Amino acid sequence: MSVPLIELRSISKRYGEGAAELMALKTIDLRIEAGEFVAIMGPSGSGKSTAMNILGCLDTPTGGQYLFKGARVETLSRDQRARLRRRYLGFVFQGFNLLARTSAKENVELPLLYRGDSAHDRARAAAQALSDVGLAGWETHTPGELSGGQQQRVAIARAIVTQPAVVLADEPTGNLDTRRSHEIMGLLMALNRDHGITVLMVTHEPDMAAYAHRMVHFLDGRIAKDAVNPTPTTEAPASALSETT
Ligand code: ADP
């Protein structure tokens, strides 16, 4: 059997000690193949963010193994983990997390700047990424001049400009109205389908999770359900697109 892109083996995460000890994750097992589109769901406090932080190499588990392309992540140094993150992972957040007085193009170029790419390469890649998210022509606009949906597109362009294997999206539509939410989901769906990017997305909204091909439900630090979605949504319902907000 081929090596999965991502494998969590008996991953646990403990916060605090003694009376304050809390097991945020209790021996999680999860395999994700390259090219999957997975929705992570579950009530508040069930461990979704903790799992995403571990998957994103932003935090380390207290037990178990995380294998990324077969490499044992917890054995890597902090620098090696940061390199893995920069090379393979892109992040999208609920609050967009863009630099306010900085143009769309410069926001998108940031990960390439950290990586040491030349100004010429940065400009070319940022223009392409902005075009991929439908924002060609908006390069010089700052976040304040863009709608919420457009800001999230810039954030997605920033996440894909390094051509990552995986995009980790934490409530990417949490700050958007229904219509913009469906537009963002359409974009994530297209990036998964056309660019082969693996998408892991936390969402509370069943309508948005419905775009994913697989749904993983967390409950009390465990995976309570992990099921294929037999009929993923492929386009926004007409009712959502007719919304005028
Ligand atoms: P979710 O994302 O599903 O809302 P979290 O992963 O944020 O859940 O939290 C899981 C549990 O871990 C919760 O009980 C939360 O209070 C606890 N927790 C999360 N982060 C910390 C932390 N840094 N310190 C202590 N407890 C934490």
PDB file of C-alpha atoms and ligand atoms in Angstrom:
ATOM      1  CA  MET A   1       0.000   0.000   0.000  1.00  0.00           C
ATOM      2  CA  SER A   2       1.316   3.471  -0.839  1.00  0.00           C
ATOM      3  CA  VAL A   3       2.303   5.892   1.894  1.00  0.00           C
ATOM      4  CA  PRO A   4      -0.572   8.270   2.693  1.00  0.00           C
ATOM      5  CA  LEU A   5       0.065  12.004   2.525  1.00  0.00           C
ATOM      6  CA  ILE A   6      -0.948  12.373   6.165  1.00  0.00           C
ATOM      7  CA  GLU A   7      -1.196   9.778   8.876  1.00  0.00           C
ATOM      8  CA  LEU A   8      -2.006  10.319  12.543  1.00  0.00           C
ATOM      9  CA  ARG A   9      -1.341   7.257  14.687  1.00  0.00           C
ATOM     10  CA  SER A  10      -2.760   7.256  18.213  1.00  0.00           C
ATOM     11  CA  ILE A  11      -2.221  11.002  18.471  1.00  0.00           C
ATOM     12  CA  SER A  12      -3.035  12.539  21.834  1.00  0.00           C
ATOM     13  CA  LYS A  13      -2.725  16.054  23.181  1.00  0.00           C
ATOM     14  CA  ARG A  14      -2.775  16.942  26.846  1.00  0.00           C
ATOM     15  CA  TYR A  15      -3.062  20.475  28.128  1.00  0.00           C
ATOM     16  CA  GLY A  16      -2.211  21.403  31.698  1.00  0.00           C
ATOM     17  CA  GLU A  17      -1.196  19.168  34.595  1.00  0.00           C
ATOM     18  CA  GLY A  18      -2.681  17.658  37.716  1.00  0.00           C
ATOM     19  CA  ALA A  19      -6.165  18.872  38.493  1.00  0.00           C
ATOM     20  CA  ALA A  20      -6.017  21.185  35.449  1.00  0.00           C
ATOM     21  CA  GLU A  21      -5.103  18.350  33.072  1.00  0.00           C
ATOM     22  CA  LEU A  22      -7.267  18.103  30.000  1.00  0.00           C
ATOM     23  CA  MET A  23      -6.992  15.582  27.178  1.00  0.00           C
ATOM     24  CA  ALA A  24      -7.905  17.644  24.107  1.00  0.00           C
ATOM     25  CA  LEU A  25      -7.180  14.679  21.796  1.00  0.00           C
ATOM     26  CA  LYS A  26      -7.489  11.067  22.879  1.00  0.00           C
ATOM     27  CA  THR A  27      -5.628   8.621  20.602  1.00  0.00           C
ATOM     28  CA  ILE A  28      -6.742   9.911  17.220  1.00  0.00           C
ATOM     29  CA  ASP A  29      -6.094   7.778  14.128  1.00  0.00           C
ATOM     30  CA  LEU A  30      -6.521   9.433  10.749  1.00  0.00           C
ATOM     31  CA  ARG A  31      -5.208   8.755   7.234  1.00  0.00           C
ATOM     32  CA  ILE A  32      -5.557  11.319   4.486  1.00  0.00           C
ATOM     33  CA  GLU A  33      -4.532  10.566   0.922  1.00  0.00           C
ATOM     34  CA  ALA A  34      -3.197  13.169  -1.508  1.00  0.00           C
ATOM     35  CA  GLY A  35      -6.045  14.865  -3.365  1.00  0.00           C
ATOM     36  CA  GLU A  36      -8.716  14.396  -0.699  1.00  0.00           C
ATOM     37  CA  PHE A  37     -11.166  17.135   0.291  1.00  0.00           C
ATOM     38  CA  VAL A  38     -12.046  16.608   3.951  1.00  0.00           C
ATOM     39  CA  ALA A  39     -14.426  18.536   6.191  1.00  0.00           C
ATOM     40  CA  ILE A  40     -13.691  18.432   9.922  1.00  0.00           C
ATOM     41  CA  MET A  41     -16.774  18.992  12.019  1.00  0.00           C
ATOM     42  CA  GLY A  42     -17.824  18.739  15.647  1.00  0.00           C
ATOM     43  CA  PRO A  43     -19.015  20.876  18.538  1.00  0.00           C
ATOM     44  CA  SER A  44     -16.938  23.616  20.109  1.00  0.00           C
ATOM     45  CA  GLY A  45     -14.257  22.139  22.388  1.00  0.00           C
ATOM     46  CA  SER A  46     -14.210  18.749  20.628  1.00  0.00           C
ATOM     47  CA  GLY A  47     -10.556  19.068  19.554  1.00  0.00           C
ATOM     48  CA  LYS A  48     -10.802  20.315  15.963  1.00  0.00           C
ATOM     49  CA  SER A  49      -8.413  23.270  16.367  1.00  0.00           C
ATOM     50  CA  THR A  50      -5.984  21.184  18.373  1.00  0.00           C
ATOM     51  CA  ALA A  51      -5.955  18.582  15.583  1.00  0.00           C
ATOM     52  CA  MET A  52      -5.552  21.286  12.898  1.00  0.00           C
ATOM     53  CA  ASN A  53      -2.640  22.853  14.806  1.00  0.00           C
ATOM     54  CA  ILE A  54      -0.922  19.479  14.944  1.00  0.00           C
ATOM     55  CA  LEU A  55      -1.682  18.732  11.288  1.00  0.00           C
ATOM     56  CA  GLY A  56      -0.349  22.186  10.379  1.00  0.00           C
ATOM     57  CA  CYS A  57       2.887  21.546  12.305  1.00  0.00           C
ATOM     58  CA  LEU A  58       2.074  24.558  14.493  1.00  0.00           C
ATOM     59  CA  ASP A  59       1.894  22.418  17.632  1.00  0.00           C
ATOM     60  CA  THR A  60       3.232  19.032  18.707  1.00  0.00           C
ATOM     61  CA  PRO A  61       1.229  16.136  20.155  1.00  0.00           C
ATOM     62  CA  THR A  62       1.975  14.731  23.606  1.00  0.00           C
ATOM     63  CA  GLY A  63       1.620  11.167  22.339  1.00  0.00           C
ATOM     64  CA  GLY A  64       1.468   9.168  19.121  1.00  0.00           C
ATOM     65  CA  GLN A  65       2.977   9.675  15.709  1.00  0.00           C
ATOM     66  CA  TYR A  66       2.319  12.150  12.909  1.00  0.00           C
ATOM     67  CA  LEU A  67       3.645  11.016   9.558  1.00  0.00           C
ATOM     68  CA  PHE A  68       3.728  13.489   6.681  1.00  0.00           C
ATOM     69  CA  LYS A  69       4.687  11.768   3.411  1.00  0.00           C
ATOM     70  CA  GLY A  70       6.034   9.023   5.640  1.00  0.00           C
ATOM     71  CA  ALA A  71       8.307  11.368   7.659  1.00  0.00           C
ATOM     72  CA  ARG A  72       7.933  11.370  11.455  1.00  0.00           C
ATOM     73  CA  VAL A  73       7.008  14.993  12.146  1.00  0.00           C
ATOM     74  CA  GLU A  74       7.552  14.844  15.916  1.00  0.00           C
ATOM     75  CA  THR A  75      11.175  13.837  15.398  1.00  0.00           C
ATOM     76  CA  LEU A  76      11.873  16.973  13.338  1.00  0.00           C
ATOM     77  CA  SER A  77      13.498  20.040  14.850  1.00  0.00           C
ATOM     78  CA  ARG A  78      11.523  23.267  15.088  1.00  0.00           C
ATOM     79  CA  ASP A  79      13.353  24.568  11.988  1.00  0.00           C
ATOM     80  CA  GLN A  80      12.672  21.412  10.024  1.00  0.00           C
ATOM     81  CA  ARG A  81       8.992  21.606  10.932  1.00  0.00           C
ATOM     82  CA  ALA A  82       8.907  25.229   9.814  1.00  0.00           C
ATOM     83  CA  ARG A  83      10.474  24.208   6.494  1.00  0.00           C
ATOM     84  CA  LEU A  84       7.929  21.413   6.056  1.00  0.00           C
ATOM     85  CA  ARG A  85       5.178  23.936   6.773  1.00  0.00           C
ATOM     86  CA  ARG A  86       6.517  26.470   4.268  1.00  0.00           C
ATOM     87  CA  ARG A  87       7.056  23.905   1.542  1.00  0.00           C
ATOM     88  CA  TYR A  88       3.925  21.790   1.776  1.00  0.00           C
ATOM     89  CA  LEU A  89       1.211  23.616   3.707  1.00  0.00           C
ATOM     90  CA  GLY A  90      -0.985  26.640   3.089  1.00  0.00           C
ATOM     91  CA  PHE A  91      -3.264  28.184   5.726  1.00  0.00           C
ATOM     92  CA  VAL A  92      -6.603  29.945   5.447  1.00  0.00           C
ATOM     93  CA  PHE A  93      -8.266  31.435   8.532  1.00  0.00           C
ATOM     94  CA  GLN A  94     -11.730  32.611   9.439  1.00  0.00           C
ATOM     95  CA  GLY A  95     -10.538  36.205   9.909  1.00  0.00           C
ATOM     96  CA  PHE A  96      -8.486  36.300   6.656  1.00  0.00           C
ATOM     97  CA  ASN A  97      -5.355  37.493   8.566  1.00  0.00           C
ATOM     98  CA  LEU A  98      -4.175  39.895   5.865  1.00  0.00           C
ATOM     99  CA  LEU A  99      -1.810  42.796   6.499  1.00  0.00           C
ATOM    100  CA  ALA A 100      -4.108  45.830   6.530  1.00  0.00           C
ATOM    101  CA  ARG A 101      -2.224  48.587   4.753  1.00  0.00           C
ATOM    102  CA  THR A 102      -0.594  46.240   2.282  1.00  0.00           C
ATOM    103  CA  SER A 103      -1.748  45.532  -1.258  1.00  0.00           C
ATOM    104  CA  ALA A 104      -3.296  42.228  -2.294  1.00  0.00           C
ATOM    105  CA  LYS A 105      -0.186  41.470  -4.346  1.00  0.00           C
ATOM    106  CA  GLU A 106       2.175  42.138  -1.437  1.00  0.00           C
ATOM    107  CA  ASN A 107       0.047  40.048   0.930  1.00  0.00           C
ATOM    108  CA  VAL A 108       0.201  37.153  -1.507  1.00  0.00           C
ATOM    109  CA  GLU A 109       3.951  37.585  -2.019  1.00  0.00           C
ATOM    110  CA  LEU A 110       4.713  37.303   1.714  1.00  0.00           C
ATOM    111  CA  PRO A 111       5.323  33.523   1.895  1.00  0.00           C
ATOM    112  CA  LEU A 112       7.651  33.850  -1.101  1.00  0.00           C
ATOM    113  CA  LEU A 113       9.508  36.702   0.563  1.00  0.00           C
ATOM    114  CA  TYR A 114      10.101  34.487   3.632  1.00  0.00           C
ATOM    115  CA  ARG A 115      11.340  31.793   1.272  1.00  0.00           C
ATOM    116  CA  GLY A 116      13.827  34.168  -0.337  1.00  0.00           C
ATOM    117  CA  ASP A 117      12.379  34.221  -3.877  1.00  0.00           C
ATOM    118  CA  SER A 118      13.450  37.089  -6.158  1.00  0.00           C
ATOM    119  CA  ALA A 119      11.186  40.109  -6.678  1.00  0.00           C
ATOM    120  CA  HIS A 120      10.565  38.994 -10.250  1.00  0.00           C
ATOM    121  CA  ASP A 121       9.541  35.449  -9.248  1.00  0.00           C
ATOM    122  CA  ARG A 122       7.379  36.798  -6.423  1.00  0.00           C
ATOM    123  CA  ALA A 123       5.523  39.182  -8.701  1.00  0.00           C
ATOM    124  CA  ARG A 124       4.884  36.531 -11.317  1.00  0.00           C
ATOM    125  CA  ALA A 125       3.679  33.899  -8.834  1.00  0.00           C
ATOM    126  CA  ALA A 126       1.458  36.388  -6.948  1.00  0.00           C
ATOM    127  CA  ALA A 127      -0.166  37.564 -10.184  1.00  0.00           C
ATOM    128  CA  GLN A 128      -0.871  33.951 -11.131  1.00  0.00           C
ATOM    129  CA  ALA A 129      -2.293  33.070  -7.687  1.00  0.00           C
ATOM    130  CA  LEU A 130      -4.534  36.157  -7.690  1.00  0.00           C
ATOM    131  CA  SER A 131      -5.726  35.221 -11.159  1.00  0.00           C
ATOM    132  CA  ASP A 132      -6.407  31.632  -9.955  1.00  0.00           C
ATOM    133  CA  VAL A 133      -8.751  32.993  -7.269  1.00  0.00           C
ATOM    134  CA  GLY A 134     -10.527  35.342  -9.698  1.00  0.00           C
ATOM    135  CA  LEU A 135      -8.817  38.551  -8.579  1.00  0.00           C
ATOM    136  CA  ALA A 136      -6.797  39.507 -11.660  1.00  0.00           C
ATOM    137  CA  GLY A 137      -6.848  43.305 -11.772  1.00  0.00           C
ATOM    138  CA  TRP A 138      -7.159  43.721  -7.991  1.00  0.00           C
ATOM    139  CA  GLU A 139      -3.426  43.460  -7.248  1.00  0.00           C
ATOM    140  CA  THR A 140      -2.943  46.964  -5.876  1.00  0.00           C
ATOM    141  CA  HIS A 141      -6.037  47.065  -3.662  1.00  0.00           C
ATOM    142  CA  THR A 142      -5.597  46.921   0.108  1.00  0.00           C
ATOM    143  CA  PRO A 143      -7.863  44.706   2.266  1.00  0.00           C
ATOM    144  CA  GLY A 144      -9.913  47.763   3.308  1.00  0.00           C
ATOM    145  CA  GLU A 145     -10.851  48.297  -0.331  1.00  0.00           C
ATOM    146  CA  LEU A 146     -12.053  44.719  -0.767  1.00  0.00           C
ATOM    147  CA  SER A 147     -15.206  42.861   0.334  1.00  0.00           C
ATOM    148  CA  GLY A 148     -14.948  40.035   2.876  1.00  0.00           C
ATOM    149  CA  GLY A 149     -15.238  37.469   0.097  1.00  0.00           C
ATOM    150  CA  GLN A 150     -12.482  39.175  -1.875  1.00  0.00           C
ATOM    151  CA  GLN A 151     -10.264  39.362   1.222  1.00  0.00           C
ATOM    152  CA  GLN A 152     -10.701  35.631   1.729  1.00  0.00           C
ATOM    153  CA  ARG A 153      -9.758  35.111  -1.939  1.00  0.00           C
ATOM    154  CA  VAL A 154      -6.546  37.075  -1.331  1.00  0.00           C
ATOM    155  CA  ALA A 155      -5.884  34.870   1.711  1.00  0.00           C
ATOM    156  CA  ILE A 156      -6.448  31.764  -0.421  1.00  0.00           C
ATOM    157  CA  ALA A 157      -4.097  33.154  -3.085  1.00  0.00           C
ATOM    158  CA  ARG A 158      -1.503  33.639  -0.321  1.00  0.00           C
ATOM    159  CA  ALA A 159      -2.072  30.021   0.778  1.00  0.00           C
ATOM    160  CA  ILE A 160      -1.594  28.571  -2.731  1.00  0.00           C
ATOM    161  CA  VAL A 161       1.167  30.834  -4.051  1.00  0.00           C
ATOM    162  CA  THR A 162       3.810  28.376  -2.809  1.00  0.00           C
ATOM    163  CA  GLN A 163       2.016  25.504  -4.587  1.00  0.00           C
ATOM    164  CA  PRO A 164       1.390  23.589  -1.367  1.00  0.00           C
ATOM    165  CA  ALA A 165       0.322  19.946  -1.172  1.00  0.00           C
ATOM    166  CA  VAL A 166      -2.296  20.771   1.469  1.00  0.00           C
ATOM    167  CA  VAL A 167      -4.482  23.749   2.302  1.00  0.00           C
ATOM    168  CA  LEU A 168      -5.657  23.812   5.921  1.00  0.00           C
ATOM    169  CA  ALA A 169      -8.698  26.038   6.240  1.00  0.00           C
ATOM    170  CA  ASP A 170     -10.100  26.854   9.681  1.00  0.00           C
ATOM    171  CA  GLU A 171     -13.707  28.066   9.354  1.00  0.00           C
ATOM    172  CA  PRO A 172     -12.919  29.792   6.039  1.00  0.00           C
ATOM    173  CA  THR A 173     -16.525  30.944   5.579  1.00  0.00           C
ATOM    174  CA  GLY A 174     -17.184  31.811   9.232  1.00  0.00           C
ATOM    175  CA  ASN A 175     -17.096  35.578   8.581  1.00  0.00           C
ATOM    176  CA  LEU A 176     -18.942  35.544   5.259  1.00  0.00           C
ATOM    177  CA  ASP A 177     -22.573  35.731   4.167  1.00  0.00           C
ATOM    178  CA  THR A 178     -24.211  32.753   2.453  1.00  0.00           C
ATOM    179  CA  ARG A 179     -23.472  33.814  -1.093  1.00  0.00           C
ATOM    180  CA  ARG A 180     -19.802  34.615  -0.472  1.00  0.00           C
ATOM    181  CA  SER A 181     -19.482  31.400   1.533  1.00  0.00           C
ATOM    182  CA  HIS A 182     -20.616  29.346  -1.437  1.00  0.00           C
ATOM    183  CA  GLU A 183     -18.250  31.274  -3.710  1.00  0.00           C
ATOM    184  CA  ILE A 184     -15.334  30.485  -1.416  1.00  0.00           C
ATOM    185  CA  MET A 185     -16.368  26.828  -1.279  1.00  0.00           C
ATOM    186  CA  GLY A 186     -16.557  26.765  -5.070  1.00  0.00           C
ATOM    187  CA  LEU A 187     -13.019  28.095  -5.159  1.00  0.00           C
ATOM    188  CA  LEU A 188     -11.687  25.530  -2.667  1.00  0.00           C
ATOM    189  CA  MET A 189     -13.482  22.804  -4.637  1.00  0.00           C
ATOM    190  CA  ALA A 190     -11.860  23.979  -7.884  1.00  0.00           C
ATOM    191  CA  LEU A 191      -8.391  24.145  -6.301  1.00  0.00           C
ATOM    192  CA  ASN A 192      -8.871  20.577  -5.083  1.00  0.00           C
ATOM    193  CA  ARG A 193     -10.222  19.317  -8.401  1.00  0.00           C
ATOM    194  CA  ASP A 194      -8.062  21.258 -10.867  1.00  0.00           C
ATOM    195  CA  HIS A 195      -4.807  21.697  -8.941  1.00  0.00           C
ATOM    196  CA  GLY A 196      -4.918  18.445  -6.953  1.00  0.00           C
ATOM    197  CA  ILE A 197      -4.507  20.355  -3.674  1.00  0.00           C
ATOM    198  CA  THR A 198      -5.563  18.346  -0.633  1.00  0.00           C
ATOM    199  CA  VAL A 199      -8.036  20.436   1.369  1.00  0.00           C
ATOM    200  CA  LEU A 200      -8.675  20.012   5.103  1.00  0.00           C
ATOM    201  CA  MET A 201     -11.381  22.349   6.297  1.00  0.00           C
ATOM    202  CA  VAL A 202     -12.936  22.902   9.694  1.00  0.00           C
ATOM    203  CA  THR A 203     -16.510  24.101   9.480  1.00  0.00           C
ATOM    204  CA  HIS A 204     -19.612  24.302  11.628  1.00  0.00           C
ATOM    205  CA  GLU A 205     -21.856  24.684   8.614  1.00  0.00           C
ATOM    206  CA  PRO A 206     -23.328  21.511   7.074  1.00  0.00           C
ATOM    207  CA  ASP A 207     -23.975  23.354   3.753  1.00  0.00           C
ATOM    208  CA  MET A 208     -20.256  24.103   3.448  1.00  0.00           C
ATOM    209  CA  ALA A 209     -19.104  20.684   4.663  1.00  0.00           C
ATOM    210  CA  ALA A 210     -21.315  19.228   1.925  1.00  0.00           C
ATOM    211  CA  TYR A 211     -18.707  20.279  -0.680  1.00  0.00           C
ATOM    212  CA  ALA A 212     -16.168  17.905   0.876  1.00  0.00           C
ATOM    213  CA  HIS A 213     -15.775  14.308  -0.264  1.00  0.00           C
ATOM    214  CA  ARG A 214     -15.308  13.076   3.276  1.00  0.00           C
ATOM    215  CA  MET A 215     -16.538  14.260   6.658  1.00  0.00           C
ATOM    216  CA  VAL A 216     -14.678  13.620   9.893  1.00  0.00           C
ATOM    217  CA  HIS A 217     -16.662  14.362  13.057  1.00  0.00           C
ATOM    218  CA  PHE A 218     -14.868  15.098  16.317  1.00  0.00           C
ATOM    219  CA  LEU A 219     -16.540  14.590  19.678  1.00  0.00           C
ATOM    220  CA  ASP A 220     -14.868  14.976  23.065  1.00  0.00           C
ATOM    221  CA  GLY A 221     -11.319  14.608  21.715  1.00  0.00           C
ATOM    222  CA  ARG A 222     -12.073  11.568  19.567  1.00  0.00           C
ATOM    223  CA  ILE A 223     -13.143  10.916  16.004  1.00  0.00           C
ATOM    224  CA  ALA A 224     -16.765   9.894  16.426  1.00  0.00           C
ATOM    225  CA  LYS A 225     -17.503   9.427  12.733  1.00  0.00           C
ATOM    226  CA  ASP A 226     -15.461   9.352   9.531  1.00  0.00           C
ATOM    227  CA  ALA A 227     -17.570   8.899   6.422  1.00  0.00           C
ATOM    228  CA  VAL A 228     -17.408   9.387   2.682  1.00  0.00           C
ATOM    229  CA  ASN A 229     -19.818  11.993   1.340  1.00  0.00           C
ATOM    230  CA  PRO A 230     -21.506  10.099  -1.509  1.00  0.00           C
ATOM    231  CA  THR A 231     -22.925  13.244  -3.111  1.00  0.00           C
ATOM    232  CA  PRO A 232     -20.595  16.242  -2.671  1.00  0.00           C
ATOM    233  CA  THR A 233     -22.024  19.615  -3.649  1.00  0.00           C
ATOM    234  CA  THR A 234     -20.521  20.750  -6.943  1.00  0.00           C
ATOM    235  CA  GLU A 235     -22.211  24.104  -7.352  1.00  0.00           C
ATOM    236  CA  ALA A 236     -23.866  26.663  -5.144  1.00  0.00           C
ATOM    237  CA  PRO A 237     -27.646  26.333  -4.875  1.00  0.00           C
ATOM    238  CA  ALA A 238     -29.540  28.949  -6.887  1.00  0.00           C
ATOM    239  CA  SER A 239     -31.088  30.283  -3.676  1.00  0.00           C
ATOM    240  CA  ALA A 240     -27.629  31.194  -2.357  1.00  0.00           C
ATOM    241  CA  LEU A 241     -26.546  32.924  -5.562  1.00  0.00           C
ATOM    242  CA  SER A 242     -29.701  35.009  -5.762  1.00  0.00           C
ATOM    243  CA  GLU A 243     -28.965  36.492  -2.343  1.00  0.00           C
ATOM    244  CA  THR A 244     -28.219  40.168  -2.882  1.00  0.00           C
ATOM    245  CA  THR A 245     -25.945  40.982   0.062  1.00  0.00           C
TER     246      THR A 245
HETATM  247  P1  ADP B   1     -12.508  22.977  18.959  1.00  0.00           P
HETATM  248  O1  ADP B   1     -11.579  23.521  17.937  1.00  0.00           O
HETATM  249  O2  ADP B   1     -13.236  21.747  18.491  1.00  0.00           O
HETATM  250  O3  ADP B   1     -13.456  24.016  19.487  1.00  0.00           O
HETATM  251  P2  ADP B   1     -10.166  22.860  20.656  1.00  0.00           P
HETATM  252  O4  ADP B   1      -9.194  21.984  19.978  1.00  0.00           O
HETATM  253  O5  ADP B   1      -9.980  24.341  20.568  1.00  0.00           O
HETATM  254  O6  ADP B   1     -11.656  22.462  20.207  1.00  0.00           O
HETATM  255  O7  ADP B   1     -10.209  22.515  22.223  1.00  0.00           O
HETATM  256  C1  ADP B   1     -10.279  21.191  22.712  1.00  0.00           C
HETATM  257  C2  ADP B   1     -10.185  21.266  24.226  1.00  0.00           C
HETATM  258  O8  ADP B   1      -8.876  21.679  24.595  1.00  0.00           O
HETATM  259  C3  ADP B   1     -11.138  22.274  24.852  1.00  0.00           C
HETATM  260  O9  ADP B   1     -11.615  21.747  26.065  1.00  0.00           O
HETATM  261  C4  ADP B   1     -10.273  23.483  25.084  1.00  0.00           C
HETATM  262  O10 ADP B   1     -10.748  24.243  26.173  1.00  0.00           O
HETATM  263  C5  ADP B   1      -8.928  22.858  25.379  1.00  0.00           C
HETATM  264  N1  ADP B   1      -7.802  23.714  24.988  1.00  0.00           N
HETATM  265  C6  ADP B   1      -7.547  24.153  23.723  1.00  0.00           C
HETATM  266  N2  ADP B   1      -6.414  24.873  23.705  1.00  0.00           N
HETATM  267  C7  ADP B   1      -5.940  24.905  24.981  1.00  0.00           C
HETATM  268  C8  ADP B   1      -4.796  25.486  25.601  1.00  0.00           C
HETATM  269  N3  ADP B   1      -3.902  26.187  24.902  1.00  0.00           N
HETATM  270  N4  ADP B   1      -4.639  25.302  26.953  1.00  0.00           N
HETATM  271  C9  ADP B   1      -5.518  24.577  27.644  1.00  0.00           C
HETATM  272  N5  ADP B   1      -6.618  23.994  27.127  1.00  0.00           N
HETATM  273  C10 ADP B   1      -6.834  24.143  25.796  1.00  0.00           C
END
